[in-house]
PDB file of C-alpha atoms in Angstrom:
ATOM      1  CA  UNK A  19      35.478 -28.429 -39.127  1.00 51.00           C
ATOM      2  CA  UNK A  20      32.617 -27.562 -36.799  1.00 54.00           C
ATOM      3  CA  UNK A  21      32.932 -24.978 -34.131  1.00 63.00           C
ATOM      4  CA  UNK A  22      31.062 -24.928 -30.884  1.00 64.00           C
ATOM      5  CA  UNK A  23      28.973 -21.792 -30.432  1.00 59.00           C
ATOM      6  CA  UNK A  24      30.060 -19.641 -27.499  1.00 60.00           C
ATOM      7  CA  UNK A  25      28.207 -20.345 -24.275  1.00 60.00           C
ATOM      8  CA  UNK A  26      25.719 -17.713 -23.305  1.00 62.00           C
ATOM      9  CA  UNK A  27      25.930 -16.488 -19.732  1.00 69.00           C
ATOM     10  CA  UNK A  28      23.003 -17.497 -17.552  1.00 81.00           C
ATOM     11  CA  UNK A  29      20.031 -15.155 -17.709  1.00 94.00           C
ATOM     12  CA  UNK A  30      18.993 -14.626 -14.111  1.00 96.00           C
ATOM     13  CA  UNK A  31      15.920 -13.382 -12.296  1.00 97.00           C
ATOM     14  CA  UNK A  32      16.292 -12.326  -8.672  1.00 97.00           C
ATOM     15  CA  UNK A  33      13.183 -12.692  -6.518  1.00 95.00           C
ATOM     16  CA  UNK A  34      13.436 -10.900  -3.183  1.00 95.00           C
ATOM     17  CA  UNK A  35      10.803 -10.530  -0.481  1.00 90.00           C
ATOM     18  CA  UNK A  36      12.950  -8.475   1.904  1.00 82.00           C
ATOM     19  CA  UNK A  37      14.416  -9.442   5.234  1.00 75.00           C
ATOM     20  CA  UNK A  38      11.828  -8.208   7.707  1.00 74.00           C
ATOM     21  CA  UNK A  39       8.522  -9.832   6.756  1.00 76.00           C
ATOM     22  CA  UNK A  40       8.017 -13.102   4.833  1.00 78.00           C
ATOM     23  CA  UNK A  41       5.844 -12.993   1.711  1.00 86.00           C
ATOM     24  CA  UNK A  42       5.001 -16.686   1.094  1.00 85.00           C
ATOM     25  CA  UNK A  43       2.492 -15.951  -1.688  1.00 89.00           C
ATOM     26  CA  UNK A  44       5.183 -14.242  -3.785  1.00 92.00           C
ATOM     27  CA  UNK A  45       7.631 -17.070  -3.080  1.00 88.00           C
ATOM     28  CA  UNK A  46       5.143 -19.709  -4.248  1.00 87.00           C
ATOM     29  CA  UNK A  47       4.048 -17.693  -7.291  1.00 92.00           C
ATOM     30  CA  UNK A  48       7.660 -17.214  -8.415  1.00 92.00           C
ATOM     31  CA  UNK A  49       8.240 -20.977  -8.306  1.00 88.00           C
ATOM     32  CA  UNK A  50       4.944 -21.922  -9.959  1.00 88.00           C
ATOM     33  CA  UNK A  51       4.909 -23.712 -13.333  1.00 88.00           C
ATOM     34  CA  UNK A  52       3.152 -20.819 -15.172  1.00 92.00           C
ATOM     35  CA  UNK A  53       5.768 -18.307 -13.990  1.00 94.00           C
ATOM     36  CA  UNK A  54       8.620 -20.679 -14.790  1.00 91.00           C
ATOM     37  CA  UNK A  55       7.194 -21.204 -18.312  1.00 92.00           C
ATOM     38  CA  UNK A  56       6.979 -17.436 -18.827  1.00 96.00           C
ATOM     39  CA  UNK A  57      10.568 -16.951 -17.683  1.00 96.00           C
ATOM     40  CA  UNK A  58      11.768 -19.812 -19.903  1.00 93.00           C
ATOM     41  CA  UNK A  59       9.961 -18.213 -22.864  1.00 94.00           C
ATOM     42  CA  UNK A  60      12.132 -15.126 -22.279  1.00 95.00           C
ATOM     43  CA  UNK A  61      15.298 -17.253 -22.133  1.00 94.00           C
ATOM     44  CA  UNK A  62      15.845 -17.058 -18.390  1.00 95.00           C
ATOM     45  CA  UNK A  63      17.906 -19.929 -17.010  1.00 92.00           C
ATOM     46  CA  UNK A  64      18.265 -19.188 -13.275  1.00 92.00           C
ATOM     47  CA  UNK A  65      16.171 -17.969 -10.335  1.00 92.00           C
ATOM     48  CA  UNK A  66      17.871 -16.637  -7.237  1.00 92.00           C
ATOM     49  CA  UNK A  67      15.179 -16.644  -4.575  1.00 89.00           C
ATOM     50  CA  UNK A  68      15.527 -14.690  -1.324  1.00 90.00           C
ATOM     51  CA  UNK A  69      12.421 -15.936   0.456  1.00 84.00           C
ATOM     52  CA  UNK A  70      12.857 -14.562   3.993  1.00 81.00           C
ATOM     53  CA  UNK A  71      11.296 -17.678   5.473  1.00 70.00           C
ATOM     54  CA  UNK A  72      12.907 -19.231   8.535  1.00 66.00           C
ATOM     55  CA  UNK A  73      13.815 -22.912   8.372  1.00 57.00           C
ATOM     56  CA  UNK A  74      11.552 -23.513  11.364  1.00 57.00           C
ATOM     57  CA  UNK A  75       8.555 -21.519  12.426  1.00 59.00           C
ATOM     58  CA  UNK A  76       5.532 -21.837  14.663  1.00 58.00           C
ATOM     59  CA  UNK A  77       3.398 -20.411  11.836  1.00 58.00           C
ATOM     60  CA  UNK A  78       1.891 -23.395   9.934  1.00 61.00           C
ATOM     61  CA  UNK A  79       1.609 -21.389   6.699  1.00 56.00           C
ATOM     62  CA  UNK A  80       5.325 -20.543   6.733  1.00 57.00           C
ATOM     63  CA  UNK A  81       6.240 -24.125   7.637  1.00 60.00           C
ATOM     64  CA  UNK A  82       4.170 -25.375   4.689  1.00 60.00           C
ATOM     65  CA  UNK A  83       5.892 -22.997   2.252  1.00 60.00           C
ATOM     66  CA  UNK A  84       9.428 -23.785   3.455  1.00 60.00           C
ATOM     67  CA  UNK A  85       8.684 -27.485   2.987  1.00 61.00           C
ATOM     68  CA  UNK A  86       7.981 -26.811  -0.723  1.00 62.00           C
ATOM     69  CA  UNK A  87      11.147 -24.807  -1.401  1.00 63.00           C
ATOM     70  CA  UNK A  88      13.357 -26.660  -3.840  1.00 63.00           C
ATOM     71  CA  UNK A  89      16.966 -27.381  -3.035  1.00 64.00           C
ATOM     72  CA  UNK A  90      19.496 -25.595  -5.217  1.00 66.00           C
ATOM     73  CA  UNK A  91      18.992 -27.255  -8.586  1.00 66.00           C
ATOM     74  CA  UNK A  92      20.645 -27.094 -12.021  1.00 62.00           C
ATOM     75  CA  UNK A  93      18.610 -25.974 -15.042  1.00 62.00           C
ATOM     76  CA  UNK A  94      16.836 -28.414 -17.330  1.00 65.00           C
ATOM     77  CA  UNK A  95      15.120 -27.688 -20.660  1.00 65.00           C
ATOM     78  CA  UNK A  96      11.804 -27.250 -18.835  1.00 66.00           C
ATOM     79  CA  UNK A  97      12.857 -25.829 -15.471  1.00 78.00           C
ATOM     80  CA  UNK A  98      15.043 -22.984 -14.341  1.00 86.00           C
ATOM     81  CA  UNK A  99      17.946 -23.553 -11.986  1.00 86.00           C
ATOM     82  CA  UNK A 100      16.879 -22.462  -8.499  1.00 86.00           C
ATOM     83  CA  UNK A 101      19.119 -21.028  -5.823  1.00 87.00           C
ATOM     84  CA  UNK A 102      17.138 -20.528  -2.615  1.00 83.00           C
ATOM     85  CA  UNK A 103      18.159 -18.380   0.385  1.00 83.00           C
ATOM     86  CA  UNK A 104      16.326 -17.130   3.457  1.00 82.00           C
ATOM     87  CA  UNK A 105      18.605 -14.063   3.489  1.00 84.00           C
ATOM     88  CA  UNK A 106      21.166 -12.589   1.072  1.00 87.00           C
ATOM     89  CA  UNK A 107      23.839 -10.519   2.813  1.00 86.00           C
ATOM     90  CA  UNK A 108      25.119  -9.364  -0.601  1.00 86.00           C
ATOM     91  CA  UNK A 109      21.793  -8.309  -2.108  1.00 89.00           C
ATOM     92  CA  UNK A 110      23.434  -5.450  -4.079  1.00 91.00           C
ATOM     93  CA  UNK A 111      25.737  -7.943  -5.808  1.00 94.00           C
ATOM     94  CA  UNK A 112      22.789 -10.124  -6.775  1.00 94.00           C
ATOM     95  CA  UNK A 113      20.798  -7.110  -8.013  1.00 95.00           C
ATOM     96  CA  UNK A 114      23.678  -5.909 -10.167  1.00 94.00           C
ATOM     97  CA  UNK A 115      24.144  -9.314 -11.813  1.00 94.00           C
ATOM     98  CA  UNK A 116      20.428 -10.073 -12.369  1.00 96.00           C
ATOM     99  CA  UNK A 117      18.637  -9.400 -15.648  1.00 96.00           C
ATOM    100  CA  UNK A 118      15.240  -8.987 -13.976  1.00 97.00           C
ATOM    101  CA  UNK A 119      14.282  -8.314 -10.367  1.00 98.00           C
ATOM    102  CA  UNK A 120      10.922  -9.306  -8.893  1.00 98.00           C
ATOM    103  CA  UNK A 121      10.601  -7.672  -5.509  1.00 96.00           C
ATOM    104  CA  UNK A 122       8.305  -6.854  -2.661  1.00 93.00           C
ATOM    105  CA  UNK A 123       7.405  -3.166  -2.680  1.00 90.00           C
ATOM    106  CA  UNK A 124       9.817  -2.019   0.003  1.00 88.00           C
ATOM    107  CA  UNK A 125      10.993   1.490  -0.831  1.00 88.00           C
ATOM    108  CA  UNK A 126      14.650   0.697  -0.036  1.00 88.00           C
ATOM    109  CA  UNK A 127      14.769  -2.232  -2.448  1.00 91.00           C
ATOM    110  CA  UNK A 128      12.905  -0.265  -5.126  1.00 93.00           C
ATOM    111  CA  UNK A 129      15.386   2.599  -4.853  1.00 91.00           C
ATOM    112  CA  UNK A 130      18.413   0.273  -4.955  1.00 91.00           C
ATOM    113  CA  UNK A 131      17.153  -1.539  -8.065  1.00 94.00           C
ATOM    114  CA  UNK A 132      16.130   1.622  -9.926  1.00 93.00           C
ATOM    115  CA  UNK A 133      19.459   3.324  -9.176  1.00 90.00           C
ATOM    116  CA  UNK A 134      21.235   0.330 -10.731  1.00 92.00           C
ATOM    117  CA  UNK A 135      19.117   0.704 -13.875  1.00 92.00           C
ATOM    118  CA  UNK A 136      17.609  -2.762 -13.638  1.00 94.00           C
ATOM    119  CA  UNK A 137      14.295  -4.032 -14.998  1.00 96.00           C
ATOM    120  CA  UNK A 138      11.965  -4.259 -11.990  1.00 97.00           C
ATOM    121  CA  UNK A 139       8.639  -5.878 -11.174  1.00 98.00           C
ATOM    122  CA  UNK A 140       7.233  -4.805  -7.821  1.00 97.00           C
ATOM    123  CA  UNK A 141       4.689  -6.958  -6.004  1.00 96.00           C
ATOM    124  CA  UNK A 142       3.019  -5.111  -3.113  1.00 93.00           C
ATOM    125  CA  UNK A 143       2.215  -7.149  -0.033  1.00 88.00           C
ATOM    126  CA  UNK A 144      -1.423  -6.231   0.729  1.00 81.00           C
ATOM    127  CA  UNK A 145      -0.962  -7.196   4.386  1.00 77.00           C
ATOM    128  CA  UNK A 146       1.497  -4.366   5.052  1.00 74.00           C
ATOM    129  CA  UNK A 147       1.319  -0.624   5.650  1.00 61.00           C
ATOM    130  CA  UNK A 148      -2.354   0.048   4.901  1.00 70.00           C
ATOM    131  CA  UNK A 149      -1.902  -0.237   1.135  1.00 71.00           C
ATOM    132  CA  UNK A 150       1.016   2.199   0.878  1.00 79.00           C
ATOM    133  CA  UNK A 151       3.146  -0.359  -0.986  1.00 83.00           C
ATOM    134  CA  UNK A 152       0.489  -0.607  -3.667  1.00 87.00           C
ATOM    135  CA  UNK A 153       0.178   3.183  -3.920  1.00 88.00           C
ATOM    136  CA  UNK A 154       3.962   3.545  -4.290  1.00 89.00           C
ATOM    137  CA  UNK A 155       4.118   0.763  -6.908  1.00 92.00           C
ATOM    138  CA  UNK A 156       1.258   2.250  -8.930  1.00 93.00           C
ATOM    139  CA  UNK A 157       2.764   5.725  -8.882  1.00 93.00           C
ATOM    140  CA  UNK A 158       6.192   4.529 -10.018  1.00 94.00           C
ATOM    141  CA  UNK A 159       4.563   2.344 -12.678  1.00 95.00           C
ATOM    142  CA  UNK A 160       2.518   5.303 -13.945  1.00 93.00           C
ATOM    143  CA  UNK A 161       5.782   7.226 -14.316  1.00 93.00           C
ATOM    144  CA  UNK A 162       7.270   4.362 -16.363  1.00 93.00           C
ATOM    145  CA  UNK A 163       9.991   3.198 -13.936  1.00 94.00           C
ATOM    146  CA  UNK A 164       8.727  -0.301 -13.138  1.00 96.00           C
ATOM    147  CA  UNK A 165       5.914  -2.803 -13.586  1.00 97.00           C
ATOM    148  CA  UNK A 166       3.496  -3.622 -10.790  1.00 96.00           C
ATOM    149  CA  UNK A 167       2.646  -7.296 -10.423  1.00 96.00           C
ATOM    150  CA  UNK A 168       0.678  -9.464  -8.063  1.00 95.00           C
ATOM    151  CA  UNK A 169       1.474 -12.546  -6.001  1.00 94.00           C
ATOM    152  CA  UNK A 170      -0.884 -14.676  -8.088  1.00 94.00           C
ATOM    153  CA  UNK A 171       0.569 -16.966 -10.755  1.00 93.00           C
ATOM    154  CA  UNK A 172      -1.298 -15.338 -13.651  1.00 94.00           C
ATOM    155  CA  UNK A 173      -0.688 -11.812 -12.368  1.00 95.00           C
ATOM    156  CA  UNK A 174       3.035 -12.398 -11.975  1.00 97.00           C
ATOM    157  CA  UNK A 175       3.308 -14.085 -15.389  1.00 97.00           C
ATOM    158  CA  UNK A 176       1.520 -11.111 -16.972  1.00 97.00           C
ATOM    159  CA  UNK A 177       3.831  -8.657 -15.202  1.00 98.00           C
ATOM    160  CA  UNK A 178       6.860 -10.533 -16.563  1.00 98.00           C
ATOM    161  CA  UNK A 179       5.438 -10.322 -20.078  1.00 97.00           C
ATOM    162  CA  UNK A 180       4.827  -6.569 -19.677  1.00 96.00           C
ATOM    163  CA  UNK A 181       8.255  -5.912 -18.139  1.00 96.00           C
ATOM    164  CA  UNK A 182      10.096  -7.810 -20.857  1.00 96.00           C
ATOM    165  CA  UNK A 183       8.093  -6.185 -23.653  1.00 92.00           C
ATOM    166  CA  UNK A 184       8.258  -2.551 -22.686  1.00 87.00           C
ATOM    167  CA  UNK A 185      10.774   0.226 -22.391  1.00 87.00           C
ATOM    168  CA  UNK A 186      11.211   1.331 -18.788  1.00 82.00           C
ATOM    169  CA  UNK A 187      12.505   4.830 -18.093  1.00 87.00           C
ATOM    170  CA  UNK A 188      15.867   5.306 -16.459  1.00 84.00           C
ATOM    171  CA  UNK A 189      15.592   6.494 -12.882  1.00 84.00           C
ATOM    172  CA  UNK A 190      16.925  10.028 -12.225  1.00 80.00           C
ATOM    173  CA  UNK A 191      20.238  10.396 -10.456  1.00 73.00           C
ATOM    174  CA  UNK A 192      19.829  11.132  -6.740  1.00 65.00           C
ATOM    175  CA  UNK A 193      19.125  14.768  -6.082  1.00 61.00           C
ATOM    176  CA  UNK A 194      17.059  14.130  -2.991  1.00 57.00           C
ATOM    177  CA  UNK A 195      13.972  15.120  -4.930  1.00 61.00           C
ATOM    178  CA  UNK A 196      11.809  12.940  -7.156  1.00 65.00           C
ATOM    179  CA  UNK A 197      11.879   9.619  -5.324  1.00 65.00           C
ATOM    180  CA  UNK A 198      11.832  11.236  -1.884  1.00 67.00           C
ATOM    181  CA  UNK A 199       8.792  13.290  -2.916  1.00 69.00           C
ATOM    182  CA  UNK A 200       6.908  10.226  -4.187  1.00 71.00           C
ATOM    183  CA  UNK A 201       7.708   8.271  -1.018  1.00 69.00           C
ATOM    184  CA  UNK A 202       6.792  11.236   1.193  1.00 65.00           C
ATOM    185  CA  UNK A 203       3.473  11.683  -0.603  1.00 67.00           C
ATOM    186  CA  UNK A 204       2.634   7.992  -0.572  1.00 64.00           C
ATOM    187  CA  UNK A 205       3.357   7.475   3.129  1.00 58.00           C
ATOM    188  CA  UNK A 206       1.620  10.708   4.073  1.00 56.00           C
ATOM    189  CA  UNK A 207       4.641  12.752   5.104  1.00 50.00           C
ATOM    190  CA  UNK A 208       4.265  15.549   2.543  1.00 48.00           C
ATOM    191  CA  UNK A 209       2.108  17.791   4.707  1.00 41.00           C
ATOM    192  CA  UNK A 210       4.194  17.149   7.834  1.00 40.00           C
ATOM    193  CA  UNK A 211       7.378  18.121   6.037  1.00 35.00           C
ATOM    194  CA  UNK A 212       5.762  21.278   4.723  1.00 32.00           C
ATOM    195  CA  UNK A 213       4.718  22.242   8.244  1.00 30.00           C
ATOM    196  CA  UNK A 214       8.296  21.861   9.505  1.00 29.00           C
ATOM    197  CA  UNK A 215       9.725  24.350   6.980  1.00 29.00           C
TER     198      UNK A 215
END
């Protein structure tokens, strides 16, 4: 008598670019064949993609990217299932159920993911905030909390390999200290706060 092995739950990666500024390069990199192959090699089966791109736009670059977004698709042996959304009102629910999060470097998203104890790859958007996203990502990576990636296919694939192969430190419970200090230093508020005391 043969028995059917129990079904494994889907292994999911959540890709989020935030709700305020589209990041088409990250969206395209996450859907690229090299990144999909890397995720498949680590037994991922599903991508939930929050792309932040409007269905219609006057920006030709955004229109071109939205035209390439796949419809929601089931998994195949060589492709992950894709669930695509411009916005996720229940982002916390998706973060808590994901096995890996690939995110823009917004401090709110970083904090949410780290507080939930999830494996995180942060991809700074070089077009925003005079490089502060990259500084924040590098600092938190140097402390062992996350992996910094890039919005290039090879860079994102390499970040996935590093994130899946390394131990990431647990983020400290909120005391209003460590994370706030890093953010304050990275966005240049440290000296202003000191002057207010």
